[in-house]
Amino acid sequence: MATRGAHAQAPLARPALPQCRAGTLHLTIDTGWGREAEMIAAALQRREVRATLFLANEPTARGDTSLGPAWAGFWRARAAEGHAFASHTWRHWYFTGDVGHDRVRYANRRGKGDEVLDAAALRAELSRPIEALRAIAPEARVLPLWRAPGGRTTPNALRLAAAAGFHHQGWSANGFLGDELNSTTYPNDRLLAQALARVRDGEVLLMHWGVRSRREPFGLVVEDLLAGLQAKGYCFAPLPAQGA
């Protein structure tokens, strides 16, 4: 019976990471449906990628919400790994228009209600996900940034948020990775090839921990995406406190 040679027993070497010869990218992850959360988190850890995680209390594939008790361990682990965090609002509703000079309309995207927020209410909406995070991971690195659901802002929302200490962070022109798109028209291999061809130094990349409407989970190619960008000479870093 054949036996394995000595070097067959040796552990596999970790892949060498690049020295940022092509530049630095900022990966940002919004909460989303959470279906591929553990898969994506494992890929980030294997590739030694640190991202900025925008938090909202959204419904998840588990039947709960993303900042509920069952997710505490997940967020605690991400904080321990060195990811940064920022606000994505608490309810993940949409800012749909200004009311006067000091209020903003905030609407459930499924038409199940809307409110008019003043400065105090907007501050509370942006602060609540961060307060929930700090309750479970006091050591988490939190940035004074926020991202409006869908990227939809209004002048009042931006101004009131800035007055509360939150500066808006969107994503760059080539940074939309497409995980919200229909997977029949935009299958994973197309999105992967598109990102590898288009991404440039300094891009702010956007993806989610899973998107409910997407039949082919984008999480299946996240590690290929990270590895491909690293092979091109890019490295990853959380956003700076002032945003990018």
PDB file of C-alpha atoms in Angstrom:
ATOM      1  CA  MET A   1       0.000   0.000   0.000  1.00  0.00           C
ATOM      2  CA  ALA A   2       1.402   3.386  -0.959  1.00  0.00           C
ATOM      3  CA  THR A   3       2.212   5.855   1.784  1.00  0.00           C
ATOM      4  CA  ARG A   4       2.133   9.636   1.540  1.00  0.00           C
ATOM      5  CA  GLY A   5       5.483  11.390   1.263  1.00  0.00           C
ATOM      6  CA  ALA A   6       6.791  13.706   3.931  1.00  0.00           C
ATOM      7  CA  HIS A   7       5.869  16.879   2.083  1.00  0.00           C
ATOM      8  CA  ALA A   8       2.333  15.668   1.596  1.00  0.00           C
ATOM      9  CA  GLN A   9       1.978  15.969   5.364  1.00  0.00           C
ATOM     10  CA  ALA A  10       3.061  19.617   5.481  1.00  0.00           C
ATOM     11  CA  PRO A  11       0.312  22.178   6.089  1.00  0.00           C
ATOM     12  CA  LEU A  12      -0.643  24.367   3.176  1.00  0.00           C
ATOM     13  CA  ALA A  13       0.986  27.772   3.224  1.00  0.00           C
ATOM     14  CA  ARG A  14      -1.293  30.784   3.623  1.00  0.00           C
ATOM     15  CA  PRO A  15      -1.683  32.772   0.395  1.00  0.00           C
ATOM     16  CA  ALA A  16       0.685  35.722   0.255  1.00  0.00           C
ATOM     17  CA  LEU A  17      -1.162  39.028   0.461  1.00  0.00           C
ATOM     18  CA  PRO A  18      -0.227  41.928  -1.825  1.00  0.00           C
ATOM     19  CA  GLN A  19       1.597  45.081  -0.785  1.00  0.00           C
ATOM     20  CA  CYS A  20      -1.056  47.471  -2.110  1.00  0.00           C
ATOM     21  CA  ARG A  21       0.853  48.060  -5.348  1.00  0.00           C
ATOM     22  CA  ALA A  22      -2.392  48.857  -7.182  1.00  0.00           C
ATOM     23  CA  GLY A  23      -3.979  50.839  -4.354  1.00  0.00           C
ATOM     24  CA  THR A  24      -6.466  50.517  -1.513  1.00  0.00           C
ATOM     25  CA  LEU A  25     -10.147  49.605  -1.673  1.00  0.00           C
ATOM     26  CA  HIS A  26     -12.854  50.184   0.929  1.00  0.00           C
ATOM     27  CA  LEU A  27     -15.308  47.288   1.127  1.00  0.00           C
ATOM     28  CA  THR A  28     -18.604  48.233   2.771  1.00  0.00           C
ATOM     29  CA  ILE A  29     -21.312  45.744   3.706  1.00  0.00           C
ATOM     30  CA  ASP A  30     -24.927  46.662   4.465  1.00  0.00           C
ATOM     31  CA  THR A  31     -27.002  44.328   6.616  1.00  0.00           C
ATOM     32  CA  GLY A  32     -29.480  43.028   4.046  1.00  0.00           C
ATOM     33  CA  TRP A  33     -31.143  39.605   4.327  1.00  0.00           C
ATOM     34  CA  GLY A  34     -28.220  37.937   6.105  1.00  0.00           C
ATOM     35  CA  ARG A  35     -28.548  34.622   4.291  1.00  0.00           C
ATOM     36  CA  GLU A  36     -24.847  34.383   3.412  1.00  0.00           C
ATOM     37  CA  ALA A  37     -23.513  36.176   6.467  1.00  0.00           C
ATOM     38  CA  GLU A  38     -21.405  33.357   7.893  1.00  0.00           C
ATOM     39  CA  MET A  39     -20.062  32.399   4.455  1.00  0.00           C
ATOM     40  CA  ILE A  40     -19.021  35.962   3.690  1.00  0.00           C
ATOM     41  CA  ALA A  41     -17.528  36.512   7.140  1.00  0.00           C
ATOM     42  CA  ALA A  42     -15.405  33.380   6.733  1.00  0.00           C
ATOM     43  CA  ALA A  43     -14.165  34.592   3.339  1.00  0.00           C
ATOM     44  CA  LEU A  44     -13.225  37.970   4.797  1.00  0.00           C
ATOM     45  CA  GLN A  45     -11.272  36.288   7.560  1.00  0.00           C
ATOM     46  CA  ARG A  46      -9.446  33.909   5.212  1.00  0.00           C
ATOM     47  CA  ARG A  47      -8.466  36.763   2.907  1.00  0.00           C
ATOM     48  CA  GLU A  48      -7.568  39.021   5.853  1.00  0.00           C
ATOM     49  CA  VAL A  49      -9.930  41.719   4.628  1.00  0.00           C
ATOM     50  CA  ARG A  50     -11.277  44.325   7.032  1.00  0.00           C
ATOM     51  CA  ALA A  51     -14.442  46.095   5.933  1.00  0.00           C
ATOM     52  CA  THR A  52     -16.847  48.774   7.143  1.00  0.00           C
ATOM     53  CA  LEU A  53     -20.178  47.302   8.216  1.00  0.00           C
ATOM     54  CA  PHE A  54     -23.275  49.507   8.001  1.00  0.00           C
ATOM     55  CA  LEU A  55     -25.873  48.356  10.515  1.00  0.00           C
ATOM     56  CA  ALA A  56     -29.671  48.414  10.369  1.00  0.00           C
ATOM     57  CA  ASN A  57     -32.215  46.220  12.139  1.00  0.00           C
ATOM     58  CA  GLU A  58     -33.534  44.488   9.014  1.00  0.00           C
ATOM     59  CA  PRO A  59     -35.553  41.258   8.668  1.00  0.00           C
ATOM     60  CA  THR A  60     -33.293  38.264   8.010  1.00  0.00           C
ATOM     61  CA  ALA A  61     -33.445  34.805   6.489  1.00  0.00           C
ATOM     62  CA  ARG A  62     -33.604  33.379  10.020  1.00  0.00           C
ATOM     63  CA  GLY A  63     -37.003  34.951  10.658  1.00  0.00           C
ATOM     64  CA  ASP A  64     -35.645  37.530  13.100  1.00  0.00           C
ATOM     65  CA  THR A  65     -33.931  40.897  12.681  1.00  0.00           C
ATOM     66  CA  SER A  66     -30.268  41.617  12.107  1.00  0.00           C
ATOM     67  CA  LEU A  67     -29.664  43.386  15.416  1.00  0.00           C
ATOM     68  CA  GLY A  68     -31.753  40.977  17.466  1.00  0.00           C
ATOM     69  CA  PRO A  69     -30.317  38.785  20.250  1.00  0.00           C
ATOM     70  CA  ALA A  70     -29.512  35.831  17.966  1.00  0.00           C
ATOM     71  CA  TRP A  71     -27.076  37.981  15.972  1.00  0.00           C
ATOM     72  CA  ALA A  72     -25.107  39.279  18.951  1.00  0.00           C
ATOM     73  CA  GLY A  73     -22.364  36.678  18.559  1.00  0.00           C
ATOM     74  CA  PHE A  74     -22.003  37.408  14.864  1.00  0.00           C
ATOM     75  CA  TRP A  75     -21.455  41.129  15.386  1.00  0.00           C
ATOM     76  CA  ARG A  76     -19.231  40.562  18.399  1.00  0.00           C
ATOM     77  CA  ALA A  77     -16.995  38.324  16.281  1.00  0.00           C
ATOM     78  CA  ARG A  78     -16.777  40.915  13.501  1.00  0.00           C
ATOM     79  CA  ALA A  79     -15.777  43.590  16.007  1.00  0.00           C
ATOM     80  CA  ALA A  80     -13.061  41.308  17.394  1.00  0.00           C
ATOM     81  CA  GLU A  81     -11.727  40.763  13.859  1.00  0.00           C
ATOM     82  CA  GLY A  82     -11.158  44.480  13.402  1.00  0.00           C
ATOM     83  CA  HIS A  83     -14.006  45.531  11.132  1.00  0.00           C
ATOM     84  CA  ALA A  84     -15.369  49.061  11.530  1.00  0.00           C
ATOM     85  CA  PHE A  85     -19.053  49.897  11.942  1.00  0.00           C
ATOM     86  CA  ALA A  86     -21.391  52.725  10.970  1.00  0.00           C
ATOM     87  CA  SER A  87     -25.124  53.458  10.925  1.00  0.00           C
ATOM     88  CA  HIS A  88     -27.528  52.377   8.187  1.00  0.00           C
ATOM     89  CA  THR A  89     -30.554  53.681  10.182  1.00  0.00           C
ATOM     90  CA  TRP A  90     -32.556  51.533  12.587  1.00  0.00           C
ATOM     91  CA  ARG A  91     -35.654  50.692  10.531  1.00  0.00           C
ATOM     92  CA  HIS A  92     -34.141  50.877   7.034  1.00  0.00           C
ATOM     93  CA  TRP A  93     -36.930  53.068   5.688  1.00  0.00           C
ATOM     94  CA  TYR A  94     -36.430  55.558   2.852  1.00  0.00           C
ATOM     95  CA  PHE A  95     -36.000  59.324   3.046  1.00  0.00           C
ATOM     96  CA  THR A  96     -38.564  60.528   0.523  1.00  0.00           C
ATOM     97  CA  GLY A  97     -38.648  64.307   0.825  1.00  0.00           C
ATOM     98  CA  ASP A  98     -38.121  67.358   2.974  1.00  0.00           C
ATOM     99  CA  VAL A  99     -40.816  69.039   5.043  1.00  0.00           C
ATOM    100  CA  GLY A 100     -40.042  72.691   5.571  1.00  0.00           C
ATOM    101  CA  HIS A 101     -36.453  73.534   6.423  1.00  0.00           C
ATOM    102  CA  ASP A 102     -35.971  71.300   9.452  1.00  0.00           C
ATOM    103  CA  ARG A 103     -37.840  68.018   8.954  1.00  0.00           C
ATOM    104  CA  VAL A 104     -37.725  65.048   6.592  1.00  0.00           C
ATOM    105  CA  ARG A 105     -40.268  62.444   5.519  1.00  0.00           C
ATOM    106  CA  TYR A 106     -39.240  58.860   6.319  1.00  0.00           C
ATOM    107  CA  ALA A 107     -41.288  56.090   4.689  1.00  0.00           C
ATOM    108  CA  ASN A 108     -41.479  52.323   4.905  1.00  0.00           C
ATOM    109  CA  ARG A 109     -40.363  51.096   1.498  1.00  0.00           C
ATOM    110  CA  ARG A 110     -43.228  48.572   1.385  1.00  0.00           C
ATOM    111  CA  GLY A 111     -45.849  51.248   1.942  1.00  0.00           C
ATOM    112  CA  LYS A 112     -46.586  50.252   5.536  1.00  0.00           C
ATOM    113  CA  GLY A 113     -46.332  53.708   7.020  1.00  0.00           C
ATOM    114  CA  ASP A 114     -44.351  56.899   7.076  1.00  0.00           C
ATOM    115  CA  GLU A 115     -43.276  59.539   9.563  1.00  0.00           C
ATOM    116  CA  VAL A 116     -41.932  63.060   9.567  1.00  0.00           C
ATOM    117  CA  LEU A 117     -38.673  63.245  11.517  1.00  0.00           C
ATOM    118  CA  ASP A 118     -37.318  66.343  13.207  1.00  0.00           C
ATOM    119  CA  ALA A 119     -33.693  66.720  14.278  1.00  0.00           C
ATOM    120  CA  ALA A 120     -34.085  64.727  17.493  1.00  0.00           C
ATOM    121  CA  ALA A 121     -35.978  61.888  15.808  1.00  0.00           C
ATOM    122  CA  LEU A 122     -33.441  61.633  13.001  1.00  0.00           C
ATOM    123  CA  ARG A 123     -30.582  61.569  15.492  1.00  0.00           C
ATOM    124  CA  ALA A 124     -32.325  58.749  17.365  1.00  0.00           C
ATOM    125  CA  GLU A 125     -32.910  56.781  14.151  1.00  0.00           C
ATOM    126  CA  LEU A 126     -29.221  56.974  13.254  1.00  0.00           C
ATOM    127  CA  SER A 127     -27.942  56.384  16.781  1.00  0.00           C
ATOM    128  CA  ARG A 128     -30.052  53.367  17.685  1.00  0.00           C
ATOM    129  CA  PRO A 129     -28.157  50.707  15.653  1.00  0.00           C
ATOM    130  CA  ILE A 130     -24.877  51.964  17.098  1.00  0.00           C
ATOM    131  CA  GLU A 131     -26.296  51.828  20.621  1.00  0.00           C
ATOM    132  CA  ALA A 132     -27.408  48.241  19.975  1.00  0.00           C
ATOM    133  CA  LEU A 133     -23.918  47.343  18.766  1.00  0.00           C
ATOM    134  CA  ARG A 134     -22.212  48.953  21.755  1.00  0.00           C
ATOM    135  CA  ALA A 135     -24.451  46.974  24.099  1.00  0.00           C
ATOM    136  CA  ILE A 136     -23.065  43.693  22.742  1.00  0.00           C
ATOM    137  CA  ALA A 137     -19.584  44.766  21.605  1.00  0.00           C
ATOM    138  CA  PRO A 138     -18.405  47.777  23.624  1.00  0.00           C
ATOM    139  CA  GLU A 139     -14.962  47.582  22.029  1.00  0.00           C
ATOM    140  CA  ALA A 140     -16.287  47.862  18.455  1.00  0.00           C
ATOM    141  CA  ARG A 141     -14.728  50.553  16.291  1.00  0.00           C
ATOM    142  CA  VAL A 142     -17.530  52.920  15.280  1.00  0.00           C
ATOM    143  CA  LEU A 143     -17.138  55.594  12.610  1.00  0.00           C
ATOM    144  CA  PRO A 144     -19.159  58.855  12.564  1.00  0.00           C
ATOM    145  CA  LEU A 145     -20.691  57.865   9.228  1.00  0.00           C
ATOM    146  CA  TRP A 146     -24.112  56.792   8.009  1.00  0.00           C
ATOM    147  CA  ARG A 147     -25.579  55.450   4.798  1.00  0.00           C
ATOM    148  CA  ALA A 148     -29.149  56.124   3.777  1.00  0.00           C
ATOM    149  CA  PRO A 149     -31.133  53.029   2.732  1.00  0.00           C
ATOM    150  CA  GLY A 150     -30.994  52.792  -1.034  1.00  0.00           C
ATOM    151  CA  GLY A 151     -28.549  55.682  -0.974  1.00  0.00           C
ATOM    152  CA  ARG A 152     -31.566  58.015  -1.034  1.00  0.00           C
ATOM    153  CA  THR A 153     -30.916  61.265   0.784  1.00  0.00           C
ATOM    154  CA  THR A 154     -32.502  64.706   0.969  1.00  0.00           C
ATOM    155  CA  PRO A 155     -30.889  68.054   1.776  1.00  0.00           C
ATOM    156  CA  ASN A 156     -32.559  68.143   5.197  1.00  0.00           C
ATOM    157  CA  ALA A 157     -31.573  64.557   6.009  1.00  0.00           C
ATOM    158  CA  LEU A 158     -27.942  65.282   5.169  1.00  0.00           C
ATOM    159  CA  ARG A 159     -27.896  68.537   7.107  1.00  0.00           C
ATOM    160  CA  LEU A 160     -29.667  67.217  10.208  1.00  0.00           C
ATOM    161  CA  ALA A 161     -27.505  64.097  10.268  1.00  0.00           C
ATOM    162  CA  ALA A 162     -24.325  66.155   9.975  1.00  0.00           C
ATOM    163  CA  ALA A 163     -25.477  68.358  12.843  1.00  0.00           C
ATOM    164  CA  ALA A 164     -25.872  65.170  14.902  1.00  0.00           C
ATOM    165  CA  GLY A 165     -22.323  64.092  14.029  1.00  0.00           C
ATOM    166  CA  PHE A 166     -23.105  61.658  11.194  1.00  0.00           C
ATOM    167  CA  HIS A 167     -21.624  62.265   7.744  1.00  0.00           C
ATOM    168  CA  HIS A 168     -23.133  60.440   4.789  1.00  0.00           C
ATOM    169  CA  GLN A 169     -21.141  57.755   2.976  1.00  0.00           C
ATOM    170  CA  GLY A 170     -22.277  56.404  -0.360  1.00  0.00           C
ATOM    171  CA  TRP A 171     -20.339  54.194  -2.760  1.00  0.00           C
ATOM    172  CA  SER A 172     -18.196  54.940  -5.783  1.00  0.00           C
ATOM    173  CA  ALA A 173     -19.087  54.741  -9.460  1.00  0.00           C
ATOM    174  CA  ASN A 174     -17.583  51.286  -9.980  1.00  0.00           C
ATOM    175  CA  GLY A 175     -18.182  50.166  -6.410  1.00  0.00           C
ATOM    176  CA  PHE A 176     -21.735  48.856  -6.808  1.00  0.00           C
ATOM    177  CA  LEU A 177     -21.082  45.108  -6.912  1.00  0.00           C
ATOM    178  CA  GLY A 178     -24.581  44.250  -8.113  1.00  0.00           C
ATOM    179  CA  ASP A 179     -25.738  41.775  -5.484  1.00  0.00           C
ATOM    180  CA  GLU A 180     -29.186  43.434  -5.513  1.00  0.00           C
ATOM    181  CA  LEU A 181     -29.669  42.773  -9.233  1.00  0.00           C
ATOM    182  CA  ASN A 182     -31.681  39.950 -10.774  1.00  0.00           C
ATOM    183  CA  SER A 183     -29.413  36.911 -10.950  1.00  0.00           C
ATOM    184  CA  THR A 184     -30.967  35.696 -14.211  1.00  0.00           C
ATOM    185  CA  THR A 185     -29.776  38.816 -16.004  1.00  0.00           C
ATOM    186  CA  TYR A 186     -26.743  39.366 -13.797  1.00  0.00           C
ATOM    187  CA  PRO A 187     -25.425  35.942 -12.744  1.00  0.00           C
ATOM    188  CA  ASN A 188     -22.506  35.748 -10.373  1.00  0.00           C
ATOM    189  CA  ASP A 189     -19.910  35.116 -13.062  1.00  0.00           C
ATOM    190  CA  ARG A 190     -20.970  38.292 -14.866  1.00  0.00           C
ATOM    191  CA  LEU A 191     -20.848  40.383 -11.676  1.00  0.00           C
ATOM    192  CA  LEU A 192     -17.473  38.923 -10.747  1.00  0.00           C
ATOM    193  CA  ALA A 193     -15.928  39.636 -14.156  1.00  0.00           C
ATOM    194  CA  GLN A 194     -17.414  43.122 -14.199  1.00  0.00           C
ATOM    195  CA  ALA A 195     -15.980  44.025 -10.786  1.00  0.00           C
ATOM    196  CA  LEU A 196     -12.540  42.647 -11.576  1.00  0.00           C
ATOM    197  CA  ALA A 197     -12.449  44.670 -14.796  1.00  0.00           C
ATOM    198  CA  ARG A 198     -13.815  47.969 -13.484  1.00  0.00           C
ATOM    199  CA  VAL A 199     -12.665  48.485  -9.898  1.00  0.00           C
ATOM    200  CA  ARG A 200      -9.926  51.076  -9.456  1.00  0.00           C
ATOM    201  CA  ASP A 201      -7.845  52.485  -6.605  1.00  0.00           C
ATOM    202  CA  GLY A 202      -9.866  54.218  -3.891  1.00  0.00           C
ATOM    203  CA  GLU A 203     -13.233  52.687  -4.786  1.00  0.00           C
ATOM    204  CA  VAL A 204     -15.871  52.308  -2.080  1.00  0.00           C
ATOM    205  CA  LEU A 205     -17.431  48.903  -2.761  1.00  0.00           C
ATOM    206  CA  LEU A 206     -21.008  48.044  -1.753  1.00  0.00           C
ATOM    207  CA  MET A 207     -22.468  44.624  -1.007  1.00  0.00           C
ATOM    208  CA  HIS A 208     -24.757  42.958   1.549  1.00  0.00           C
ATOM    209  CA  TRP A 209     -24.722  39.933   3.837  1.00  0.00           C
ATOM    210  CA  GLY A 210     -27.321  38.501   1.471  1.00  0.00           C
ATOM    211  CA  VAL A 211     -30.216  39.832  -0.615  1.00  0.00           C
ATOM    212  CA  ARG A 212     -33.618  38.185  -0.325  1.00  0.00           C
ATOM    213  CA  SER A 213     -34.651  38.614  -3.961  1.00  0.00           C
ATOM    214  CA  ARG A 214     -31.452  37.205  -5.460  1.00  0.00           C
ATOM    215  CA  ARG A 215     -31.790  33.515  -6.345  1.00  0.00           C
ATOM    216  CA  GLU A 216     -28.069  32.912  -6.968  1.00  0.00           C
ATOM    217  CA  PRO A 217     -26.398  34.056  -3.739  1.00  0.00           C
ATOM    218  CA  PHE A 218     -23.623  36.541  -4.400  1.00  0.00           C
ATOM    219  CA  GLY A 219     -21.860  35.234  -1.316  1.00  0.00           C
ATOM    220  CA  LEU A 220     -20.758  32.229  -3.373  1.00  0.00           C
ATOM    221  CA  VAL A 221     -18.267  34.386  -5.300  1.00  0.00           C
ATOM    222  CA  VAL A 222     -17.196  36.867  -2.631  1.00  0.00           C
ATOM    223  CA  GLU A 223     -13.973  35.011  -1.898  1.00  0.00           C
ATOM    224  CA  ASP A 224     -13.181  34.805  -5.620  1.00  0.00           C
ATOM    225  CA  LEU A 225     -13.761  38.551  -5.847  1.00  0.00           C
ATOM    226  CA  LEU A 226     -11.495  39.346  -2.906  1.00  0.00           C
ATOM    227  CA  ALA A 227      -8.781  36.993  -4.134  1.00  0.00           C
ATOM    228  CA  GLY A 228      -8.982  38.393  -7.659  1.00  0.00           C
ATOM    229  CA  LEU A 229      -8.656  41.979  -6.494  1.00  0.00           C
ATOM    230  CA  GLN A 230      -5.772  41.072  -4.202  1.00  0.00           C
ATOM    231  CA  ALA A 231      -4.058  39.299  -7.096  1.00  0.00           C
ATOM    232  CA  LYS A 232      -4.293  42.565  -9.033  1.00  0.00           C
ATOM    233  CA  GLY A 233      -2.391  44.275  -6.218  1.00  0.00           C
ATOM    234  CA  TYR A 234      -5.226  45.842  -4.248  1.00  0.00           C
ATOM    235  CA  CYS A 235      -5.480  45.738  -0.494  1.00  0.00           C
ATOM    236  CA  PHE A 236      -8.474  46.552   1.670  1.00  0.00           C
ATOM    237  CA  ALA A 237      -8.983  48.907   4.591  1.00  0.00           C
ATOM    238  CA  PRO A 238     -11.981  50.169   6.564  1.00  0.00           C
ATOM    239  CA  LEU A 239     -13.158  53.639   5.689  1.00  0.00           C
ATOM    240  CA  PRO A 240     -11.412  56.554   7.381  1.00  0.00           C
ATOM    241  CA  ALA A 241     -13.431  58.421   9.993  1.00  0.00           C
ATOM    242  CA  GLN A 242     -14.120  61.275   7.577  1.00  0.00           C
ATOM    243  CA  GLY A 243     -15.364  58.903   4.889  1.00  0.00           C
ATOM    244  CA  ALA A 244     -14.099  58.570   1.339  1.00  0.00           C
TER     245      ALA A 244
END
